[in-house]
PDB file of C-alpha atoms in Angstrom:
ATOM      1  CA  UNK A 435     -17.492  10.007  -3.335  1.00 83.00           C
ATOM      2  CA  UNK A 436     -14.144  11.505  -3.170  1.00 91.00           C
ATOM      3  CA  UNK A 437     -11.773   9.617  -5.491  1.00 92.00           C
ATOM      4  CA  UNK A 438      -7.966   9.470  -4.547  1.00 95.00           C
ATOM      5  CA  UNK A 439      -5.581  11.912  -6.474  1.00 94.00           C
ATOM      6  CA  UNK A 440      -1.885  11.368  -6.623  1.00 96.00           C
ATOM      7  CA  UNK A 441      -0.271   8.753  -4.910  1.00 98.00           C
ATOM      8  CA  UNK A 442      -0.771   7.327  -0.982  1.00 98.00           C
ATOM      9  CA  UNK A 443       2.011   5.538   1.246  1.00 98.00           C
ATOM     10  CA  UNK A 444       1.979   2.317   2.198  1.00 98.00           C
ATOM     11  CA  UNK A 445       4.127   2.640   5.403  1.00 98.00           C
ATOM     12  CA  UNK A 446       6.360   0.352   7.618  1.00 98.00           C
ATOM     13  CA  UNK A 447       5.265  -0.659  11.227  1.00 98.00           C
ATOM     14  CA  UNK A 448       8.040   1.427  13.454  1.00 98.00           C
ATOM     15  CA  UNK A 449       9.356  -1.093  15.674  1.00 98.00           C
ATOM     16  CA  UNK A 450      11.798  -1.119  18.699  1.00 98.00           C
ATOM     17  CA  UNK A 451      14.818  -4.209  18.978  1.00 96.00           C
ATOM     18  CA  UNK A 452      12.519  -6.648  21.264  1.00 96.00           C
ATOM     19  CA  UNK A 453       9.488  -5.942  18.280  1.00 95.00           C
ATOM     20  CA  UNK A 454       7.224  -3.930  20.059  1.00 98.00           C
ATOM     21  CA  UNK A 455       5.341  -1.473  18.296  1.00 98.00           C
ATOM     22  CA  UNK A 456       7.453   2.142  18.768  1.00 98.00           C
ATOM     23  CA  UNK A 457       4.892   5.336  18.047  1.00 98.00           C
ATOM     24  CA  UNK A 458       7.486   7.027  18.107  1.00 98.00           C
ATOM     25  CA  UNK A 459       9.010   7.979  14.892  1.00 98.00           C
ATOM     26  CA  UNK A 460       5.479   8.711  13.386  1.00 98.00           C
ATOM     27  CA  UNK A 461       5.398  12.544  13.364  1.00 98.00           C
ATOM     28  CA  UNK A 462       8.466  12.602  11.861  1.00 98.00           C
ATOM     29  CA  UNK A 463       7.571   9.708   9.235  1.00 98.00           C
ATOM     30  CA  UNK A 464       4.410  11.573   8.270  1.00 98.00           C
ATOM     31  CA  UNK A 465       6.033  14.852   7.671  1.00 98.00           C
ATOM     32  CA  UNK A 466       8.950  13.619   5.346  1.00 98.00           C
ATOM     33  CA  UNK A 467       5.644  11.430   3.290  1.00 98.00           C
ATOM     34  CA  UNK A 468       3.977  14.415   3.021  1.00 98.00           C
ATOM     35  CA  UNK A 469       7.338  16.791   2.345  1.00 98.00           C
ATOM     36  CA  UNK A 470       8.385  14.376  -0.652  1.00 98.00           C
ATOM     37  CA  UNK A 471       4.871  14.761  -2.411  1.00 98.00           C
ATOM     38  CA  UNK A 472       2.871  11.735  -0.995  1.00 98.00           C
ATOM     39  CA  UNK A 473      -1.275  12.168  -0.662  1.00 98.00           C
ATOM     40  CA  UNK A 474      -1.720   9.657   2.387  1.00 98.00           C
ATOM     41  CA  UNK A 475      -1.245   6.736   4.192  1.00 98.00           C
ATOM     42  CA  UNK A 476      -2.402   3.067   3.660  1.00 98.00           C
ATOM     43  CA  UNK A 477      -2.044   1.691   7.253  1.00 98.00           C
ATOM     44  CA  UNK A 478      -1.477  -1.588   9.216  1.00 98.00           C
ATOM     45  CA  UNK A 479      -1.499  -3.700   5.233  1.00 97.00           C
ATOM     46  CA  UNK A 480       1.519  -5.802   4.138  1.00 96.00           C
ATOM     47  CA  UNK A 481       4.206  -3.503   4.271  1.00 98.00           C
ATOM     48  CA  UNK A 482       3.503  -2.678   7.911  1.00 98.00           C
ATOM     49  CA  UNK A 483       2.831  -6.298   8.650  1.00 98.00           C
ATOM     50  CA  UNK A 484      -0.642  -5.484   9.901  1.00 97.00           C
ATOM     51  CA  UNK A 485      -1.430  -9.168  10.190  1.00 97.00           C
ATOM     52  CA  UNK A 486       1.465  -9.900  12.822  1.00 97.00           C
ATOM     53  CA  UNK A 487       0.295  -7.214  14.921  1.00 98.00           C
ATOM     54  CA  UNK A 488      -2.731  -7.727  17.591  1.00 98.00           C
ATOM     55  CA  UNK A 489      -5.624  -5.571  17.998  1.00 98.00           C
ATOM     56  CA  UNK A 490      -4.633  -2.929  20.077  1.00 98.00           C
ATOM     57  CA  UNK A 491      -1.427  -2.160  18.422  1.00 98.00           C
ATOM     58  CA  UNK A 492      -3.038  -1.958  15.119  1.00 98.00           C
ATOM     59  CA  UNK A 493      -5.718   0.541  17.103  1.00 98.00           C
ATOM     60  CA  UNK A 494      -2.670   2.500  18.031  1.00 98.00           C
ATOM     61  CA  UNK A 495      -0.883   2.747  15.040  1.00 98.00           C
ATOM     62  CA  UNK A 496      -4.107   4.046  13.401  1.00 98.00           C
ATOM     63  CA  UNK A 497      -4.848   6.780  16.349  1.00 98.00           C
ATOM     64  CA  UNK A 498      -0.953   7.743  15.547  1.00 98.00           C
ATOM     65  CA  UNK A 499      -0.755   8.224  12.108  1.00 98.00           C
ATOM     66  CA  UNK A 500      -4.321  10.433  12.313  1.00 98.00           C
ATOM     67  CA  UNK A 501      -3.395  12.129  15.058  1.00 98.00           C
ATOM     68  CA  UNK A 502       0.276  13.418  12.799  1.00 98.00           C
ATOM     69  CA  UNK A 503      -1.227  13.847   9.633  1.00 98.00           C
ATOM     70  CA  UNK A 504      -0.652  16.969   8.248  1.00 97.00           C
ATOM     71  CA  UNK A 505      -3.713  19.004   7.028  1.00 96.00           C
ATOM     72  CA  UNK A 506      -5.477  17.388   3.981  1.00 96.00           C
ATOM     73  CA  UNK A 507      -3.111  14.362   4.494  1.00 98.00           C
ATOM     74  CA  UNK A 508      -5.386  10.987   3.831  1.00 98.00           C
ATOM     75  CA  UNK A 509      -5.406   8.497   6.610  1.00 98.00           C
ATOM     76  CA  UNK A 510      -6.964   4.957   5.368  1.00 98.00           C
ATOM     77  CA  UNK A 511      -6.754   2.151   7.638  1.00 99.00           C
ATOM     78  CA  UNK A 512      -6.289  -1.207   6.607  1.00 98.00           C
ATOM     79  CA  UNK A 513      -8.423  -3.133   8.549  1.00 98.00           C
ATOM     80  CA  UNK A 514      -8.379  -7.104   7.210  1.00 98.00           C
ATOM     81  CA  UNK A 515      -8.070 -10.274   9.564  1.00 98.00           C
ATOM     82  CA  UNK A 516      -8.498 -13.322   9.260  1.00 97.00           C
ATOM     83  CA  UNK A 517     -11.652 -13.222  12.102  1.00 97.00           C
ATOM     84  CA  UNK A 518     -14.626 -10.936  10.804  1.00 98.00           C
ATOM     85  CA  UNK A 519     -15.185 -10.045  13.826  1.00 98.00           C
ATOM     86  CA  UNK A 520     -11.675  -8.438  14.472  1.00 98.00           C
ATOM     87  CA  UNK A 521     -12.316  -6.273  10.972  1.00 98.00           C
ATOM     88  CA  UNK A 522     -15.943  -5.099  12.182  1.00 98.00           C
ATOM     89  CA  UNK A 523     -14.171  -3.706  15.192  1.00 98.00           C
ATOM     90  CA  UNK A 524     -11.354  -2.125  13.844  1.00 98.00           C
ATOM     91  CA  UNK A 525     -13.439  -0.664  11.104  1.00 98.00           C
ATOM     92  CA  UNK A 526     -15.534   0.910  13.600  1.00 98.00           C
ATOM     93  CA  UNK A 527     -12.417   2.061  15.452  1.00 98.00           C
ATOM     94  CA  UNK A 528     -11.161   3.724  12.499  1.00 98.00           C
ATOM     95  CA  UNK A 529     -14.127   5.746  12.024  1.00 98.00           C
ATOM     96  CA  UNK A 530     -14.247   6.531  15.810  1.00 98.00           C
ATOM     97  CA  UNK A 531     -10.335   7.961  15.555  1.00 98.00           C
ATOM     98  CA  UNK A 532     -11.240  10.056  12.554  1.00 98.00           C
ATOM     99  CA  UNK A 533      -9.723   8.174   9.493  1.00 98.00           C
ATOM    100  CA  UNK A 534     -10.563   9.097   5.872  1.00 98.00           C
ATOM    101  CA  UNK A 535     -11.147   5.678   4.643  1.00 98.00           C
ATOM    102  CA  UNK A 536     -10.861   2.140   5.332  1.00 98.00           C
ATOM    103  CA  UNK A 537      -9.671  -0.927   3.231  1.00 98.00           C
ATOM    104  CA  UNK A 538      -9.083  -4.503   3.494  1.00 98.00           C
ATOM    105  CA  UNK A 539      -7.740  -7.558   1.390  1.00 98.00           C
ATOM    106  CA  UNK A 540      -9.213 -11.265   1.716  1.00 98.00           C
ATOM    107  CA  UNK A 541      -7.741 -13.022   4.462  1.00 97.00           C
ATOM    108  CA  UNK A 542      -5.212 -15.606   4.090  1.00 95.00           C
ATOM    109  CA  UNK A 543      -7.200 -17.868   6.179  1.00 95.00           C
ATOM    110  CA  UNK A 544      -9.845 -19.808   4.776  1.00 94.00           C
ATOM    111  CA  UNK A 545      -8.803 -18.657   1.677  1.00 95.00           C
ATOM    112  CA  UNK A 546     -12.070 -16.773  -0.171  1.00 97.00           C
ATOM    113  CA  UNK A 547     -12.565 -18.830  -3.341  1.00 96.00           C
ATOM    114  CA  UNK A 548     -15.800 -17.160  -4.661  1.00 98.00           C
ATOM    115  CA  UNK A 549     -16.801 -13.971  -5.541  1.00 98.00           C
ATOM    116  CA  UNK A 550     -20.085 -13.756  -3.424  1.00 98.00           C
ATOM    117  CA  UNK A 551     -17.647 -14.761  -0.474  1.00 98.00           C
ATOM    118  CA  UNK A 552     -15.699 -11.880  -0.648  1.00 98.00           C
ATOM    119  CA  UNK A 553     -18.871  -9.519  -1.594  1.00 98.00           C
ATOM    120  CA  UNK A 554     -20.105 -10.677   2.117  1.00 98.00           C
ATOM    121  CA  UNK A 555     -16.844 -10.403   3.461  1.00 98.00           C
ATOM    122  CA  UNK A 556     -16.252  -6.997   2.673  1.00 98.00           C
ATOM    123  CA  UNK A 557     -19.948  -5.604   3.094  1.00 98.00           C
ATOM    124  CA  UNK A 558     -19.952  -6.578   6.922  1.00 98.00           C
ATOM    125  CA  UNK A 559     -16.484  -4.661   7.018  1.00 98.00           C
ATOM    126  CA  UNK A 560     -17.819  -1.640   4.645  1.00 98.00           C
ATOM    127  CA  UNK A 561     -21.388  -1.755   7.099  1.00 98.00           C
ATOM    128  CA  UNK A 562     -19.324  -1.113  10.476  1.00 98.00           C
ATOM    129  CA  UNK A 563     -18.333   2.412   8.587  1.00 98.00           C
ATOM    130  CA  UNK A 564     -20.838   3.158   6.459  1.00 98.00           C
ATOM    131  CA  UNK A 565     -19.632   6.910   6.375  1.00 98.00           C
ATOM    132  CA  UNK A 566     -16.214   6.085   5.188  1.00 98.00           C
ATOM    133  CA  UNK A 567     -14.822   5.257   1.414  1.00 98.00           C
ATOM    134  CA  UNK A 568     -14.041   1.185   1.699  1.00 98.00           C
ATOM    135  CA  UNK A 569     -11.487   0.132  -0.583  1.00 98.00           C
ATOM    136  CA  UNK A 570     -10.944  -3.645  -1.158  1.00 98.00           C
ATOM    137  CA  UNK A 571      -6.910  -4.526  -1.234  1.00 98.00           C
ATOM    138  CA  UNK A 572      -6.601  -6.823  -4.219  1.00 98.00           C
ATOM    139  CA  UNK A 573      -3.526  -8.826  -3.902  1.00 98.00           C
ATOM    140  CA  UNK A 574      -4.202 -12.108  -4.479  1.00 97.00           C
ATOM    141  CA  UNK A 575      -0.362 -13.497  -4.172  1.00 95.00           C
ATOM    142  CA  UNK A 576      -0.857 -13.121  -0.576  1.00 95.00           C
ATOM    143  CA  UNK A 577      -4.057 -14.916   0.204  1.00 96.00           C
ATOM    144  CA  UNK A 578      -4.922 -16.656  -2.536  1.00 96.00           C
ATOM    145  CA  UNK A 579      -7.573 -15.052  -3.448  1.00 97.00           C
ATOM    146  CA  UNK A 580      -7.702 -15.114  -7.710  1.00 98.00           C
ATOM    147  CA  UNK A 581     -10.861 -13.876  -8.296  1.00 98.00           C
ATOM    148  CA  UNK A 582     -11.821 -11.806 -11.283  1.00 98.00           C
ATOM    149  CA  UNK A 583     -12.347  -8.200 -10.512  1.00 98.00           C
ATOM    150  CA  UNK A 584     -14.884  -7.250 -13.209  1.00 98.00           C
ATOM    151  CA  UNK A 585     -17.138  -9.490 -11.629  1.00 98.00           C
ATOM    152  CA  UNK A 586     -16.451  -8.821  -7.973  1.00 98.00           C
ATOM    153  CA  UNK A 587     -17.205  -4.736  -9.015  1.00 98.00           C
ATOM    154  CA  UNK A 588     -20.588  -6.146 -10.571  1.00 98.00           C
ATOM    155  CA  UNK A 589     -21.379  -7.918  -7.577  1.00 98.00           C
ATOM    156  CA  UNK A 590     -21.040  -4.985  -4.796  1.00 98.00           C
ATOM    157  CA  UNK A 591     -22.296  -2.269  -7.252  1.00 98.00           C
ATOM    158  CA  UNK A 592     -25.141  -1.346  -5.732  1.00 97.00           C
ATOM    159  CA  UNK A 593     -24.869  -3.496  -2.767  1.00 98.00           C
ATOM    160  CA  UNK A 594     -21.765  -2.015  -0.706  1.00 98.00           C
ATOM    161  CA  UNK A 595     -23.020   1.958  -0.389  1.00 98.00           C
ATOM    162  CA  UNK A 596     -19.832   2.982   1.028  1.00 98.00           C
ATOM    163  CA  UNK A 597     -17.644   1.026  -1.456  1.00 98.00           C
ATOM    164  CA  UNK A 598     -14.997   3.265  -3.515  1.00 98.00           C
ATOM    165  CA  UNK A 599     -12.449   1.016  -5.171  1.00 98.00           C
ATOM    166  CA  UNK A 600      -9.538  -1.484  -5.308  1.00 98.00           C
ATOM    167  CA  UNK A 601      -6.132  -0.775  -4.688  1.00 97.00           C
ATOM    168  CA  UNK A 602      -5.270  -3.284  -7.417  1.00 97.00           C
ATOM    169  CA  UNK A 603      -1.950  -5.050  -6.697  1.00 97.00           C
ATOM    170  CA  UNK A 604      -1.915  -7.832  -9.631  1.00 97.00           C
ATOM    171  CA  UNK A 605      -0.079  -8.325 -12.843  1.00 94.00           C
ATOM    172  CA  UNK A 606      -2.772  -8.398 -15.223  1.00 96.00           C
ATOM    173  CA  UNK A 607      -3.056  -4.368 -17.102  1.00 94.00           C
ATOM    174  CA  UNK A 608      -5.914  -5.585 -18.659  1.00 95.00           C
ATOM    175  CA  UNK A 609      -7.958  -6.406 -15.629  1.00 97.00           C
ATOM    176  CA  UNK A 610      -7.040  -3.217 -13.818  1.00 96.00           C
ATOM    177  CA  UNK A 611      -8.572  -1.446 -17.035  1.00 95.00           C
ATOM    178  CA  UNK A 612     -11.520  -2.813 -17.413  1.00 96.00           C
ATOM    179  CA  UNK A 613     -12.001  -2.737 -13.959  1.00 96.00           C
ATOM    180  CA  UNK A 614     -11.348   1.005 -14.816  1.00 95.00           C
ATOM    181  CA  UNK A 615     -13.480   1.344 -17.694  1.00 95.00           C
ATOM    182  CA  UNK A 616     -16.290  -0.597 -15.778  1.00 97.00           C
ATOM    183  CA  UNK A 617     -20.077   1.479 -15.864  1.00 97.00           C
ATOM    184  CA  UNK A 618     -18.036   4.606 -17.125  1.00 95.00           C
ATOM    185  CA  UNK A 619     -15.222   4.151 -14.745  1.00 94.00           C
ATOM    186  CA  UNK A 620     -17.302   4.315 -11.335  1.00 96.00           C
ATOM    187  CA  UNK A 621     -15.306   3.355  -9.186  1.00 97.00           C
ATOM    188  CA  UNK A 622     -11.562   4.719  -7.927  1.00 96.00           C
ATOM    189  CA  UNK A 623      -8.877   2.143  -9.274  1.00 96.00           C
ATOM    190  CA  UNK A 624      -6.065   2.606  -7.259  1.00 96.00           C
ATOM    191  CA  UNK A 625      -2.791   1.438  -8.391  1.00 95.00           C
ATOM    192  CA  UNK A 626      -0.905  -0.965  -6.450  1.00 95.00           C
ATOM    193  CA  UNK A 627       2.109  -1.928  -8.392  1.00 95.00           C
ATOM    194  CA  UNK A 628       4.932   0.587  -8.267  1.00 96.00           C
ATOM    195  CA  UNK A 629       7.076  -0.907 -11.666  1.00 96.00           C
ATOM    196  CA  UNK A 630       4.062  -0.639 -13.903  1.00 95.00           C
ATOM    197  CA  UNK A 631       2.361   2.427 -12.452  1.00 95.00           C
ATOM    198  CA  UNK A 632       3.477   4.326 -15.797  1.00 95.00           C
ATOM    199  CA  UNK A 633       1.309   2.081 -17.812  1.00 93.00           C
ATOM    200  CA  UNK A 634      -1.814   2.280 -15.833  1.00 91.00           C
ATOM    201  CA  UNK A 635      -1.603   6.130 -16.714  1.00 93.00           C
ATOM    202  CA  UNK A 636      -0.969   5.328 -20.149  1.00 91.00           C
ATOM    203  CA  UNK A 637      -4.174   3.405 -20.260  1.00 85.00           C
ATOM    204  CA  UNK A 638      -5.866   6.584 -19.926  1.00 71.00           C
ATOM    205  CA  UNK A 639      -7.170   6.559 -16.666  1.00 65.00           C
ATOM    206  CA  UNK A 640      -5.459   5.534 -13.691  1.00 70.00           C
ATOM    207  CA  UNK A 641      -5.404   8.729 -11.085  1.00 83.00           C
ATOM    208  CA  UNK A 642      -4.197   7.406  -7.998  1.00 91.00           C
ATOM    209  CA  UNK A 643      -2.125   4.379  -6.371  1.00 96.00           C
ATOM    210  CA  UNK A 644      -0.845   2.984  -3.107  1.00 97.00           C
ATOM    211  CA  UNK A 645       2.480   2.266  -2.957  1.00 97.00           C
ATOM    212  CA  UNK A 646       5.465   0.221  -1.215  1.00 98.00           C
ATOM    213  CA  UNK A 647       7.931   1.796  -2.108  1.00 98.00           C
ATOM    214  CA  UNK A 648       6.827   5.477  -2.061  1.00 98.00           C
ATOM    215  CA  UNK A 649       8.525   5.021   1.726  1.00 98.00           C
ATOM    216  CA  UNK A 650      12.166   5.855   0.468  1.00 98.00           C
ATOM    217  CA  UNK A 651      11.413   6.361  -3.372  1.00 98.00           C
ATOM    218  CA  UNK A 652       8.562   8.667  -3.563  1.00 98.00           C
ATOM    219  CA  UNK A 653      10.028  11.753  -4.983  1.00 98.00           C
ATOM    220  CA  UNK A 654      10.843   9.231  -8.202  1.00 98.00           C
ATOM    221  CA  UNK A 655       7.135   7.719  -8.002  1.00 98.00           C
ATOM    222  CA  UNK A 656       5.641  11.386  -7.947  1.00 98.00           C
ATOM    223  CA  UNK A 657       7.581  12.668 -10.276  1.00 98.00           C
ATOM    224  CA  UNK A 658       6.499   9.824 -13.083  1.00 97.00           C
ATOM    225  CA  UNK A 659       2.698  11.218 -12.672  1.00 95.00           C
ATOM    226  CA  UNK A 660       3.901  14.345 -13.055  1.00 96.00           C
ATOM    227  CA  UNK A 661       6.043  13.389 -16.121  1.00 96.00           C
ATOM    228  CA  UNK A 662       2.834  11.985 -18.063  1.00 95.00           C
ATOM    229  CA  UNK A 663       0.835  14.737 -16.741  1.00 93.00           C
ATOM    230  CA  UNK A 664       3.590  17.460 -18.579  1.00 95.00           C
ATOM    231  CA  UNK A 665       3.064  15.116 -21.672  1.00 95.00           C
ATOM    232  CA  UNK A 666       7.188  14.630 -21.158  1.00 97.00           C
ATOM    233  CA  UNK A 667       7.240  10.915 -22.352  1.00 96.00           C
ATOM    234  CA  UNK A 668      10.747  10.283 -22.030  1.00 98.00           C
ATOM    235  CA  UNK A 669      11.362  11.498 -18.450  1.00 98.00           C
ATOM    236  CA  UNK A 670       8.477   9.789 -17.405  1.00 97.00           C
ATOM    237  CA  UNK A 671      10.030   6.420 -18.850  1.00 98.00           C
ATOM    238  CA  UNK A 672      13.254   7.164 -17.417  1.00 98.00           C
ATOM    239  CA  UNK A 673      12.252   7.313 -13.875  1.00 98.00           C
ATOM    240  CA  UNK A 674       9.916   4.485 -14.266  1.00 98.00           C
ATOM    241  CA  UNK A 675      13.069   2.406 -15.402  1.00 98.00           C
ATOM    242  CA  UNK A 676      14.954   3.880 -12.255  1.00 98.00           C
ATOM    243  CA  UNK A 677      11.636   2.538 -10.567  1.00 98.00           C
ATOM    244  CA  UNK A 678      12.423  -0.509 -11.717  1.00 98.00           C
ATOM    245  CA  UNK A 679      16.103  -0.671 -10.865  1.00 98.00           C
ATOM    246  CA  UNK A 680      15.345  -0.011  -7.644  1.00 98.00           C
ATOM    247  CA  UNK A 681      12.799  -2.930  -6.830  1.00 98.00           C
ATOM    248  CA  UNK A 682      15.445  -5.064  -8.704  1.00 98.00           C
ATOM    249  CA  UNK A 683      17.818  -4.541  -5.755  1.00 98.00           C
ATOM    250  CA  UNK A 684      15.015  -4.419  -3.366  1.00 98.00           C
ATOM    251  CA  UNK A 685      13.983  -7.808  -4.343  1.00 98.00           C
ATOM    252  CA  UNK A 686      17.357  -9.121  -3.472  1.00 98.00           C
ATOM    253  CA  UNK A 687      16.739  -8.947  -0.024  1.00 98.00           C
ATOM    254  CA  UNK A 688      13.720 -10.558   0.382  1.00 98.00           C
ATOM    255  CA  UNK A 689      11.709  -7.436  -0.679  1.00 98.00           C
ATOM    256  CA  UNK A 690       9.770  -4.290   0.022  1.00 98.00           C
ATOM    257  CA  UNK A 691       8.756  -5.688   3.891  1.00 98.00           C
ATOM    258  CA  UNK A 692      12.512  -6.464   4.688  1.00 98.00           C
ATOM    259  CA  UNK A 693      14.859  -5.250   2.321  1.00 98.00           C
ATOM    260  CA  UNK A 694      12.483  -1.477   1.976  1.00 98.00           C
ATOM    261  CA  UNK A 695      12.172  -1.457   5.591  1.00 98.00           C
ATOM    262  CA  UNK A 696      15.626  -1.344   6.230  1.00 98.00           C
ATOM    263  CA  UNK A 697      16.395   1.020   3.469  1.00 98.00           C
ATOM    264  CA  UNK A 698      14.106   3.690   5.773  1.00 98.00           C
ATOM    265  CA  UNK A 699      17.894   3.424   7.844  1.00 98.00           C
ATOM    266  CA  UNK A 700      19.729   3.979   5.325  1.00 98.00           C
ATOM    267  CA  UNK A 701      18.454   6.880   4.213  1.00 98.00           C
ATOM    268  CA  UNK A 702      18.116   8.185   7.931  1.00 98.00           C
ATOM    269  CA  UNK A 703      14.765   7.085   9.674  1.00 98.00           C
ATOM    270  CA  UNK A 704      15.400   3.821  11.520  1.00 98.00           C
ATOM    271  CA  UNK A 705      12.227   2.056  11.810  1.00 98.00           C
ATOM    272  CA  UNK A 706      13.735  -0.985  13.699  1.00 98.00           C
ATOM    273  CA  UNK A 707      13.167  -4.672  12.415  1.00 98.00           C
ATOM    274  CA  UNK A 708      10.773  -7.129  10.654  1.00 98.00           C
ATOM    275  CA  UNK A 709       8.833  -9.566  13.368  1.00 96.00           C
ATOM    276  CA  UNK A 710       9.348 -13.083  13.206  1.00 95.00           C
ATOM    277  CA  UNK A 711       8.972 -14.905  11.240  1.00 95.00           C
ATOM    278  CA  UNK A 712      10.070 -12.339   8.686  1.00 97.00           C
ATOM    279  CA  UNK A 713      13.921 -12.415   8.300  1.00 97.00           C
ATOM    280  CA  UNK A 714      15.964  -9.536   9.102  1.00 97.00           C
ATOM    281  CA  UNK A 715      19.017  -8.128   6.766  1.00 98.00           C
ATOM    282  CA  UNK A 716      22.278  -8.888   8.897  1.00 98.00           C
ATOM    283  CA  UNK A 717      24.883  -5.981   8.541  1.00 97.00           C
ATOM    284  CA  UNK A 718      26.874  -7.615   6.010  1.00 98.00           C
ATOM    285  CA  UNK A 719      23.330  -7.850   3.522  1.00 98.00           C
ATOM    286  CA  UNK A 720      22.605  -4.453   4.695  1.00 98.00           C
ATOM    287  CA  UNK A 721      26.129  -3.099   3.660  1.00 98.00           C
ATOM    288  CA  UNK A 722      25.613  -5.326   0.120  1.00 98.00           C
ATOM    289  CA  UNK A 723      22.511  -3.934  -0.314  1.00 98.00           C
ATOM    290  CA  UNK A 724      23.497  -0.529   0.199  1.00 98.00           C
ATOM    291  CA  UNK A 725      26.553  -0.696  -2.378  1.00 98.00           C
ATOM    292  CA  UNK A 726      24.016  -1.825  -4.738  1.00 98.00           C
ATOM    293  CA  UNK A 727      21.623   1.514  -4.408  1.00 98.00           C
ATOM    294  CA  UNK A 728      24.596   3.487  -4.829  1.00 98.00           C
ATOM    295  CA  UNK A 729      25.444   2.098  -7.967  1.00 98.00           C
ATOM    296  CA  UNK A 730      22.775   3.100  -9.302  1.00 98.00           C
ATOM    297  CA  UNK A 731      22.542   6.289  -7.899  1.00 98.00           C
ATOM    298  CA  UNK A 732      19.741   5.877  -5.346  1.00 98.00           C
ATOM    299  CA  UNK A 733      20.615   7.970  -2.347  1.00 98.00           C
ATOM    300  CA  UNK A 734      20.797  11.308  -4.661  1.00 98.00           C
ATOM    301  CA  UNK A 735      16.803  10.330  -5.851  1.00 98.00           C
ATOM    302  CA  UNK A 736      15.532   9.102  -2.731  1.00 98.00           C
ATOM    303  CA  UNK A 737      13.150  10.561  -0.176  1.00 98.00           C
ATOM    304  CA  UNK A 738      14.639  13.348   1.934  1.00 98.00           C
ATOM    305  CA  UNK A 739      14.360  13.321   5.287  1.00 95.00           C
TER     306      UNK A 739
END
């Protein structure tokens, strides 16, 4: 199976004032990915607030970004809910539309609380696709779901035939390397956590991730794999610490889903506001905020447009 090289987008729903899904700006926002040295897409997850959205929009959104993806440009659809049902259908949707892959996290309702839960969970998602790479989206602070990952990889080896990987978005280095290291590093570990992706290379193994911020910062998150790859130690540290710097600020204001979302603005693709119950910057956080990234020199790193 095809692992994932280089480092996939994890992109923000475009949305008009009233919060209705705009398709809009998608062309455009798959180009600049792609022009600023991003491998793919992660669609519909928790930066695009893929569980506030219904069915259909999350249909459309997926039939959008496939249909501007530039050549060789990885569309993987994120297709978790909290009814099974819902993920069978999108899954199968997603292979219908011509996505590369398909993921999905536990849901946040029940919350999964043992590992053969979330094997069956997953392998009626993974079945509805069979001819697509499943990833499972481990991120436990959102659903609850602290389960150990060595374990879970034991359980669906052999079980899930489409299953590739996790996009591992949790704290713990060591779990993401043995995960890594598990029967001679079999499956694709995808890193999920943008101010440590510098040590996951430097565990020896980590060749792809799925990022948040890659939507304004990419062109710093790129350029770290490309550091380590050049053996240049010091520049890789030094825009892993500017990595840093700028998830400091982001965390500010309220995060990567509202504060990120509205940086897209700043730096010249408006993709409209959070849904409720998310809440939005006003102008006087957005003008903070944006004093803040130019302190520390963010708009002459960021993603160009």
């Amino acid at each position: 199976m095809e692992r994932i090289k280089g480092l996939v987008d994890a992109p923000f729903t475009p949305m008009k004032a009233n919060g209705d899904v705009n398709l809009e700006p998608i062309p455009a926002y798959a180009a600049m990915l792609a022009g600023n040295g991003l491998k793919g897409v992660f669609v519909n997850g928790s930066s695009g607030e893929g569980y506030m959205l219904t069915s259909d929009e999350r249909k459309a959104l997926a039939e959008a970004w496939v249909k501007s993806a530039p050549k060789g440009f990885k569309v993987i659809v994120h297709v978790g809910s909290c009814c099974l049902r819902e993920s069978v259908e999108l899954a199968a949707h997603a292979k219908a539309i011509g996505a590369w892959g398909i993921g999905s996290m536990a849901p946040p309702f029940p919350k999964i609380g043992r590992v053969e839960e979330l094997v069956l969970y997953c392998e009626r998602i993974a079945a509805a696709a069979p001819e697509l790479p499943f990833y499972y989206y481990h991120i436990p602070a959102f659903n609850g779901a602290f389960l150990p990952m060595v374990d879970f990889l034991k359980a669906v080896d052999g079980r899930i035939p489409n299953f590739a990987g996790i996009k591992y978005t949790f704290e713990s280095l060591y779990e993401y390397n043995q995960c890594r290291l598990y029967a001679g590093g079999k499956f694709d570990m995808l890193h999920g956590q943008d101010e440590t992706y510098l040590a996951s290379l430097a565990q020896g193994g980590a060749e792809g991730g799925i990022c948040g911020t890659t939507n304004y910062n990419g062109r710093v998150q790129v350029a770290i794999g490309e550091a380590w790859e050049q053996g240049d130690l010091e520049r890789a540290r030094e825009l892993q610490n500017f990595s840093q710097e700028v998830i400091n600020v982001i965390c500010r204001y309220r995060g990567n889903i509202v504060g990120g979302k509205r940086i897209m603005k700043l730096i010249g693709l408006d993709l409209g506001p959070n849904r409720i119950p998310w809440r939005n910057l006003t102008d006087e956080e957005e003008a903070s905020m944006k004093k803040e990234l130019e302190a520390i020199g963010f708009f002459e790193r960021c993603n160009i447009i």
